[in-house]
Short mmCIF file of C-alpha atoms in Angstrom, two decimals:
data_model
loop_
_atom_site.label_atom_id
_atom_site.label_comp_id
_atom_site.label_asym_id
_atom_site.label_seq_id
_atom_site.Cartn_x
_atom_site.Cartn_y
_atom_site.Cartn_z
CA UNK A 1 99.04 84.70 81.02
CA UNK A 2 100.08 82.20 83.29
CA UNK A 3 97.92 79.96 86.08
CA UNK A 4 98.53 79.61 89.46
CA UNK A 5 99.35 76.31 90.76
CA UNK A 6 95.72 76.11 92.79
CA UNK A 7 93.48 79.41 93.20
CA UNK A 8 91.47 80.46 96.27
CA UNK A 9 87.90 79.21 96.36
CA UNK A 10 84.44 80.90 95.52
CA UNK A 11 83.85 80.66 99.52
CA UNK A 12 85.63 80.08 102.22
CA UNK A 13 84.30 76.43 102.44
CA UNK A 14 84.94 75.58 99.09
CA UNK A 15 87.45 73.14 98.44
CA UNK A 16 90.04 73.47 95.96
CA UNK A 17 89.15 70.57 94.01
CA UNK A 18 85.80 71.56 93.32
CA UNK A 19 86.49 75.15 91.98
CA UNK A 20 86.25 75.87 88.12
CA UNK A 21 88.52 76.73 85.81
CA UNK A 22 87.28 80.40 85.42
CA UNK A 23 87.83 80.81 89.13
CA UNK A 24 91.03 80.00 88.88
CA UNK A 25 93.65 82.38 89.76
CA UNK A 26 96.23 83.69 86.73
CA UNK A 27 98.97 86.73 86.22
CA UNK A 28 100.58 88.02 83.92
CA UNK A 29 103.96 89.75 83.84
CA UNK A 30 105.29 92.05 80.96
CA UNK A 31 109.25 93.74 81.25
CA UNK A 32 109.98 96.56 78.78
CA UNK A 33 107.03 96.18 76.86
CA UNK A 34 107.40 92.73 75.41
CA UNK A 35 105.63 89.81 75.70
CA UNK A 36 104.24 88.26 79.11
CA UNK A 37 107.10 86.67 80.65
CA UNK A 38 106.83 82.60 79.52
CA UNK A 39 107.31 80.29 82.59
CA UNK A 40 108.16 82.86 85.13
CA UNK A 41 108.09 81.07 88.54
CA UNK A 42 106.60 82.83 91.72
CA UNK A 43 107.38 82.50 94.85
CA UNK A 44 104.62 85.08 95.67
CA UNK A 45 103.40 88.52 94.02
CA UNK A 46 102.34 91.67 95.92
CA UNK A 47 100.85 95.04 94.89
CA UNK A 48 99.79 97.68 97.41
CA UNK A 49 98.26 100.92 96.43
CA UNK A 50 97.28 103.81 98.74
CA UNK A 51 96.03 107.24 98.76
CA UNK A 52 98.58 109.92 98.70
CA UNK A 53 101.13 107.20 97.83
CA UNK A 54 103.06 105.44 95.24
CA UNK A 55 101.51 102.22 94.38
CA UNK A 56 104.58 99.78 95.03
CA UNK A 57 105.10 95.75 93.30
CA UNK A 58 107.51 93.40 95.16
CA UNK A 59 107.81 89.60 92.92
CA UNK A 60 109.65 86.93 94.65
CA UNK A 61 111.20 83.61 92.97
CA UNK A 62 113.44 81.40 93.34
CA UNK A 63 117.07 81.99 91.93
CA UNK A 64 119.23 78.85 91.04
CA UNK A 65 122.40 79.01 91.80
CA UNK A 66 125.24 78.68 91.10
CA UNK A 67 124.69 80.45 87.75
CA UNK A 68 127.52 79.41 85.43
CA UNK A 69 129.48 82.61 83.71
CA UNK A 70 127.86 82.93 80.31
CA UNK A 71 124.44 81.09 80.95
CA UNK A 72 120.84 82.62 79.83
CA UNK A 73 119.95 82.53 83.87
CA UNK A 74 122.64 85.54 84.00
CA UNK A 75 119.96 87.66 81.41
CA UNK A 76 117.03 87.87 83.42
CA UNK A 77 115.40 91.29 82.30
CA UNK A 78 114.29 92.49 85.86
CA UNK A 79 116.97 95.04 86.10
CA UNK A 80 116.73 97.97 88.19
CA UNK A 81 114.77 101.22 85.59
CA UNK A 82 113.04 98.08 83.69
CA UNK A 83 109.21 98.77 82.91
CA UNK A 84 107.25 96.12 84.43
CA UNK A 85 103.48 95.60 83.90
CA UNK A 86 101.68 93.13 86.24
CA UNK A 87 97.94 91.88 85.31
CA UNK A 88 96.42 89.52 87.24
CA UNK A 89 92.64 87.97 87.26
CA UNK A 90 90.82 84.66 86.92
CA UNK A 91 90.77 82.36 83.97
CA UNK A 92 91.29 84.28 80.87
CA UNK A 93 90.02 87.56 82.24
CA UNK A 94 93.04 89.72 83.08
CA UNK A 95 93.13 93.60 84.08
CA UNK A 96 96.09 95.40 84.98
CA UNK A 97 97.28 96.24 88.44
CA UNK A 98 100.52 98.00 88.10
CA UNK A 99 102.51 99.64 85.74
CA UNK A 100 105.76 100.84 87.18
CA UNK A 101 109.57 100.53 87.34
CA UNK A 102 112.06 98.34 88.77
CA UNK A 103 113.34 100.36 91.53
CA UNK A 104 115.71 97.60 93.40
CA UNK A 105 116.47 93.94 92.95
CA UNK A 106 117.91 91.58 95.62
CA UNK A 107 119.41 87.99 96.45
CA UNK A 108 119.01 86.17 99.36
CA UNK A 109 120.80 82.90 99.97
CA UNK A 110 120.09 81.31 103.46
CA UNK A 111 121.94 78.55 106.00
CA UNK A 112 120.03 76.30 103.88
CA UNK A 113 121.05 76.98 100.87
CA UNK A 114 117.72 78.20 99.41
CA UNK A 115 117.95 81.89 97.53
CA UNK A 116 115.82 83.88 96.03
CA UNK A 117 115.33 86.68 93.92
CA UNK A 118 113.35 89.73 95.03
CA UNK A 119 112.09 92.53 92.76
CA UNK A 120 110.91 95.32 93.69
CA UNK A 121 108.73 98.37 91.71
CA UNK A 122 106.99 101.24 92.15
CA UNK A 123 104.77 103.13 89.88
CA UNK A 124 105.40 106.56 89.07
CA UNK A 125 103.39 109.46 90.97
CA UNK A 126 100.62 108.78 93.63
CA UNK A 127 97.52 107.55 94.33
CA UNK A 128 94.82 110.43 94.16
CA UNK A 129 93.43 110.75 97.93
CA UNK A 130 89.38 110.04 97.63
CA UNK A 131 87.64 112.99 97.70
CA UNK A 132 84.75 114.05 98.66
CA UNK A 133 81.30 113.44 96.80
CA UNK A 134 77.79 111.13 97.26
CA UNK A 135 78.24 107.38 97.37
CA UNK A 136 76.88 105.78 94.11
CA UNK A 137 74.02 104.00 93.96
CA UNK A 138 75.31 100.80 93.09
CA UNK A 139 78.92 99.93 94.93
CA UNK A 140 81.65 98.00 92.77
CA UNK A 141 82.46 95.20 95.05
CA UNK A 142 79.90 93.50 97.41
CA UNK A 143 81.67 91.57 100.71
CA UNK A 144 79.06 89.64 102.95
CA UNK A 145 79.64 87.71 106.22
CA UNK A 146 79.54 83.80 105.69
CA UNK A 147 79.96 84.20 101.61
CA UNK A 148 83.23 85.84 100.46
CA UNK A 149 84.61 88.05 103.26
CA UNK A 150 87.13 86.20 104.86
CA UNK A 151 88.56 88.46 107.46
CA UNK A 152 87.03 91.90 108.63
CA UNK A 153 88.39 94.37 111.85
CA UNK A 154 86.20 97.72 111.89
CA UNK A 155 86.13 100.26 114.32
CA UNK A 156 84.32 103.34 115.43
CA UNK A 157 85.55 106.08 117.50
CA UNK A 158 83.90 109.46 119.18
CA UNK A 159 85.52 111.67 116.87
CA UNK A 160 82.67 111.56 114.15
CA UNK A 161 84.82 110.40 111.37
CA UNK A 162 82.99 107.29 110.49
CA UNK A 163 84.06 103.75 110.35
CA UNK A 164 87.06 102.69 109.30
CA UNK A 165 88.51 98.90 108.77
CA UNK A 166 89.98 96.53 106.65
CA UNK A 167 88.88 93.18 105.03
CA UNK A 168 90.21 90.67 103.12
CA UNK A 169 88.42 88.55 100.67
CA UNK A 170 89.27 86.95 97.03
CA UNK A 171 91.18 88.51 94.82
CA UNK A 172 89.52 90.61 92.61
CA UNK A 173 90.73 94.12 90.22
CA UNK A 174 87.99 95.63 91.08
CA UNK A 175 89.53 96.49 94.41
CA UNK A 176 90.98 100.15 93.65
CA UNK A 177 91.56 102.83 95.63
CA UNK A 178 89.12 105.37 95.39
CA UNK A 179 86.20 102.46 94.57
CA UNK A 180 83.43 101.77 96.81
CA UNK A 181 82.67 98.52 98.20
CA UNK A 182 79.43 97.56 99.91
CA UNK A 183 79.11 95.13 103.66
CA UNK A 184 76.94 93.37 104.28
CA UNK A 185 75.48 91.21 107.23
CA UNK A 186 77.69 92.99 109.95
CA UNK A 187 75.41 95.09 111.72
CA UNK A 188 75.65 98.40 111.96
CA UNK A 189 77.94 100.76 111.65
CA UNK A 190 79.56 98.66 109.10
CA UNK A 191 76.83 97.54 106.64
CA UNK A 192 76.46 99.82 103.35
CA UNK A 193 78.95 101.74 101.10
CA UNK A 194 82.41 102.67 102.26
CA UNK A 195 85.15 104.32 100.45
CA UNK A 196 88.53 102.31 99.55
CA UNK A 197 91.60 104.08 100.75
CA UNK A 198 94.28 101.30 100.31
CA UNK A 199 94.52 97.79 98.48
CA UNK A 200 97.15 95.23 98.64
CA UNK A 201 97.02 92.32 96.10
CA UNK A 202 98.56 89.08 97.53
CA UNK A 203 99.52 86.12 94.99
CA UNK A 204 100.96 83.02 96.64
CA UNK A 205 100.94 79.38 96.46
CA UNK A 206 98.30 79.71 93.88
CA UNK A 207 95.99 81.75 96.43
CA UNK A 208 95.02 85.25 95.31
CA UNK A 209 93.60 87.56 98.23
CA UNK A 210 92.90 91.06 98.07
CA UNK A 211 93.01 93.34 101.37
CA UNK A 212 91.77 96.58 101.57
CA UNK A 213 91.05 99.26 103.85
CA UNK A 214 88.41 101.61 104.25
CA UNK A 215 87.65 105.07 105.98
CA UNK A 216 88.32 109.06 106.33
CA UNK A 217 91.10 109.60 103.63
CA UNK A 218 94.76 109.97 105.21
CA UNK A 219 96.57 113.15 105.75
CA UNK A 220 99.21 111.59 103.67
CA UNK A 221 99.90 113.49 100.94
CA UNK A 222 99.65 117.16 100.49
CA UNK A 223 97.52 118.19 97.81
CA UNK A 224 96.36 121.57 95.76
CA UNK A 225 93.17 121.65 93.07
CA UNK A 226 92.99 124.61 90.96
CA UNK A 227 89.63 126.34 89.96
CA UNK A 228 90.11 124.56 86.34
CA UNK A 229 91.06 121.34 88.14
CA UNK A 230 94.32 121.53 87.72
CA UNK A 231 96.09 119.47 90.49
CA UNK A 232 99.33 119.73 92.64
CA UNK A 233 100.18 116.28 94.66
CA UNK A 234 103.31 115.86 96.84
CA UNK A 235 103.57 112.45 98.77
CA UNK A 236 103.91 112.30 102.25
CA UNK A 237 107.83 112.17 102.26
CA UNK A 238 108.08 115.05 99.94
CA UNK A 239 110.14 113.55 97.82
CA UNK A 240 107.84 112.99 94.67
CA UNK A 241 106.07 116.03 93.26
CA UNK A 242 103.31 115.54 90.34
CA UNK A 243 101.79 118.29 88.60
CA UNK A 244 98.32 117.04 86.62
CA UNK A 245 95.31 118.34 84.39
CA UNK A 246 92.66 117.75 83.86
CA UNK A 247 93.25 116.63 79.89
CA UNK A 248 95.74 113.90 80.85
CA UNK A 249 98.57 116.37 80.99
CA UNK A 250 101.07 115.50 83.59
CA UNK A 251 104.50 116.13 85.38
CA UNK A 252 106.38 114.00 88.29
CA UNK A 253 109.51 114.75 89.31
CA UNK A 254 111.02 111.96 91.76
CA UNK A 255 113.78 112.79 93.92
CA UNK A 256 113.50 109.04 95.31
CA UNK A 257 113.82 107.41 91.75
CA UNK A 258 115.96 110.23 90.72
CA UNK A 259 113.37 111.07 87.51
CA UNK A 260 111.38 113.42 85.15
CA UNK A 261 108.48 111.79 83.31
CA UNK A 262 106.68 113.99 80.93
CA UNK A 263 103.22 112.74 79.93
CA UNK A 264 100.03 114.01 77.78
CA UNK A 265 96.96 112.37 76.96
CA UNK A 266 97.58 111.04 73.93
CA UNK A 267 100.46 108.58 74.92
CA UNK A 268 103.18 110.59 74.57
CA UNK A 269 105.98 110.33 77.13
CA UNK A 270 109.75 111.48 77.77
CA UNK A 271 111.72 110.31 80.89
CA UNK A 272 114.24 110.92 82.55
CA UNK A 273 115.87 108.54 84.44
CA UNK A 274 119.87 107.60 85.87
CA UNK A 275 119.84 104.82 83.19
CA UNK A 276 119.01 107.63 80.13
CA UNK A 277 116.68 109.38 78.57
CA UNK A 278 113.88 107.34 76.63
CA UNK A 279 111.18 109.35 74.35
CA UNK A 280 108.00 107.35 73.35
CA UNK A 281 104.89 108.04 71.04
CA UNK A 282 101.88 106.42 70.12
CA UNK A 283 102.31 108.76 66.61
CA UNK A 284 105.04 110.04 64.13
CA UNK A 285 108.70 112.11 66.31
CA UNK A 286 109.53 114.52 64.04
CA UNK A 287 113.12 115.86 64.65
CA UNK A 288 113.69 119.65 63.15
CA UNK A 289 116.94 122.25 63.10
CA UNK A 290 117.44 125.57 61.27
CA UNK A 291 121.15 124.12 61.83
CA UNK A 292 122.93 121.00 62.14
CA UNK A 293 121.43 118.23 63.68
CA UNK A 294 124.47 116.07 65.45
CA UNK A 295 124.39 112.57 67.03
CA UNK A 296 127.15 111.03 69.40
CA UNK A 297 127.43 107.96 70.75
CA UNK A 298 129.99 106.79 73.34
CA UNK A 299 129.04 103.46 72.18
CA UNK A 300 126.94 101.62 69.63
CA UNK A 301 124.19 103.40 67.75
CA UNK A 302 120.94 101.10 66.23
CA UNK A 303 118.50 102.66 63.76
CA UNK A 304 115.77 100.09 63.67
CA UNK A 305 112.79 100.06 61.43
CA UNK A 306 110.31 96.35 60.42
CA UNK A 307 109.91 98.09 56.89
CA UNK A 308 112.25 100.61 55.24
CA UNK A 309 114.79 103.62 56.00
CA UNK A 310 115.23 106.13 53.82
CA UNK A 311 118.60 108.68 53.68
CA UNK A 312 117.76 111.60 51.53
CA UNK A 313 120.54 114.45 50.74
CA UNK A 314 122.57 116.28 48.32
CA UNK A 315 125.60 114.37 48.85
CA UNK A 316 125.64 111.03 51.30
CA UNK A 317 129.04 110.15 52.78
CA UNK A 318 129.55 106.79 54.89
CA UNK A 319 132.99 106.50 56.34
CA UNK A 320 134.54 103.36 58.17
CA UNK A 321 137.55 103.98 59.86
CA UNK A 322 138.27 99.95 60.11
CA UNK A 323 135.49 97.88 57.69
CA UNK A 324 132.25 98.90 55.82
CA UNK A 325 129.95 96.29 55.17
CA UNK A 326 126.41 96.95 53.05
CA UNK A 327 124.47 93.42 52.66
CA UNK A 328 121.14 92.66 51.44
CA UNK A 329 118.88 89.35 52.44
CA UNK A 330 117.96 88.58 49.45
CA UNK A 331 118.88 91.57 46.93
CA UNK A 332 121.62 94.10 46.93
CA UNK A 333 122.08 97.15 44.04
CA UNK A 334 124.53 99.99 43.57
CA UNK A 335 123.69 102.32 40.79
CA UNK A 336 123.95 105.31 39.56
CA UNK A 337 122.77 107.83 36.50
CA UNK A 338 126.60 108.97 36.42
CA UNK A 339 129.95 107.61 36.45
CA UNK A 340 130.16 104.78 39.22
CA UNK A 341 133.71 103.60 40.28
CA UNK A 342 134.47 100.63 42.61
CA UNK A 343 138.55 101.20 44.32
CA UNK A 344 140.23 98.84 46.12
CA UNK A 345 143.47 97.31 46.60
CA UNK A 346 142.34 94.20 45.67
CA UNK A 347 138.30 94.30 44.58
CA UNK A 348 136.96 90.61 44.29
CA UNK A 349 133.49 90.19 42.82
CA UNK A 350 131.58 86.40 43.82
#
């Protein structure tokens, strides 16, 4: 978790100075599962999420150059098909805001010399359109004039579809699509419970705002519900298709990230992706053959394990075509119940 260098204020009054440290604005950033990324530098952060769309991530920061051949600036792990989780919130309270992949990164240098590094990520699938239903009694987020709505543009038109704005106010996660936020102290139409149908997360200069928008869900996305609740989405340039159930089960197929991602509910996942295929589970893989089972590498191959592996067989046979090299930390053994023989042109021992 890392702070911004000053937050935005309880109210739009307030100066920084006098806000407290739980107000203060923080993110965190996460890259192929690991841990938060330590002393990341931001230019800014933005997340937008809407209905019948992809929920997109763009992080900007600087890039120091020149970058000598060899250096650790040349490693930086926001290559394009890296996972990247983003959680931002105030003081130590974080929720996550994205979960996606790095889809393109770019460098800009200008006249003046200044560059910078731009990332940007999109989640997989899209947002579920709002549908229909009674407003709650209680909304998630409350925005008043004078207190901590800092911008608002409504409108109403004689079509009968309702009102329909946007507003921006401090950051928050509560902000979703889909969630329902409550106005107050604008008159009518626009006091009581609307309907979120798009949120973009801003994170710059230490400032956290959130804007979102509000109204009659957009035509955006085609989108078929079974009897059972099965669903069938398809985003509004046709070029992601996502097959869900209601149990979790799910299926997107991306033409635009060129991907497969095969989910259930239990955390299981396979994808499919131009960088390779990666399987996942939150359990045991268990890999099975009436025949042989055969693995190929063009390259290296790493079996990986924090406690033990185990080879089990009738007869075990490890072959070097150059050098074979067995070494143990801190013990080593070779034994057997039989006869044991040790060949060598020349066989040293200590």
């Amino acid at each position: 978790m890392m702070p911004a260098s000053s937050s935005d204020s309880p109210s739009p009054a307030a100066p920084a100075s006098a806000q407290p440290e739980a107000w203060q604005a923080a993110f965190a950033v996460y890259c192929n599962g690991g841990l938060p990324q330590a002393g990341l530098s931001l230019t800014s952060l933005q997340v937008e999420a809407a209905a019948g769309a992809a929920t997109t991530a763009l992080l900007q920061m600087p890039a120091p150059l020149p970058v000598e051949a060899g250096s650790a600036a040349q490693a930086q792990p926001f290559v394009p098909g890296a996972q990247v989780r983003i959680d931002l919130g105030r003081g130590t309270e974080l929720a996550t805001v994205f979960d996606g992949r790095v889809v393109r990164q770019r460098l800009t240098v200008g006249e003046d010399g200044r560059s910078r590094l731009s990332i940007e990520c999109r989640q997989q699938g899209v947002c579920d359109a709002p549908a229909g239903g009674d407003a709650p009694a209680v909304a998630a987020l409350t925005l008043g004039y004078g207190s901590n709505l800092y911008a608002f543009d409504g409108s109403i038109d004689d079509a009968g579809a309702g009102p329909a704005g946007q507003a921006r106010f401090p950051g928050t996660a509560t902000a979703a699509v889909g969630a329902w936020i409550a106005l107050q102290d604008l008159g009518a139409p626009f006091d009581g419970l609307h309907r979120l149908v798009r949120v973009r997360h801003l994170l710059a200069e230490g400032e956290w705002f959130t804007e979102a928008a509000f109204g009659p869900p957009p035509a955006s996305a085609e989108q078929w519900v079974a009897p059972g609740g099965q669903r069938i989405a398809c985003d509004a340039s046709g070029r992601v298709l996502a097959i869900a159930t209601p149990a979790g089960l799910s299926l997107v197929l991306s033409d635009e990230e060129r991907s497969v991602v095969l989910r259930d509910g239990s955390g299981n996942r396979v994808e499919l992706v131009p960088a390779g295929i990666q399987l996942s589970s939150e359990g045991d893989i268990a890999l099975k053959a009436r025949g042989q089972v055969r693995i190929d590498a063009g390259s290296d191959a790493t079996l990986q394990s924090p406690t033990s592996i185990q080879l089990r067989s009738l007869d075990i046979l490890c072959q070097a075509s150059i050098g074979f090299k067995a070494q143990g930390s801190a013990t080593a053994e070779l034994s057997a119940s039989g006869q044991t023989t040790v060949k060598g042109a020349i066989v040293m021992i200590n």
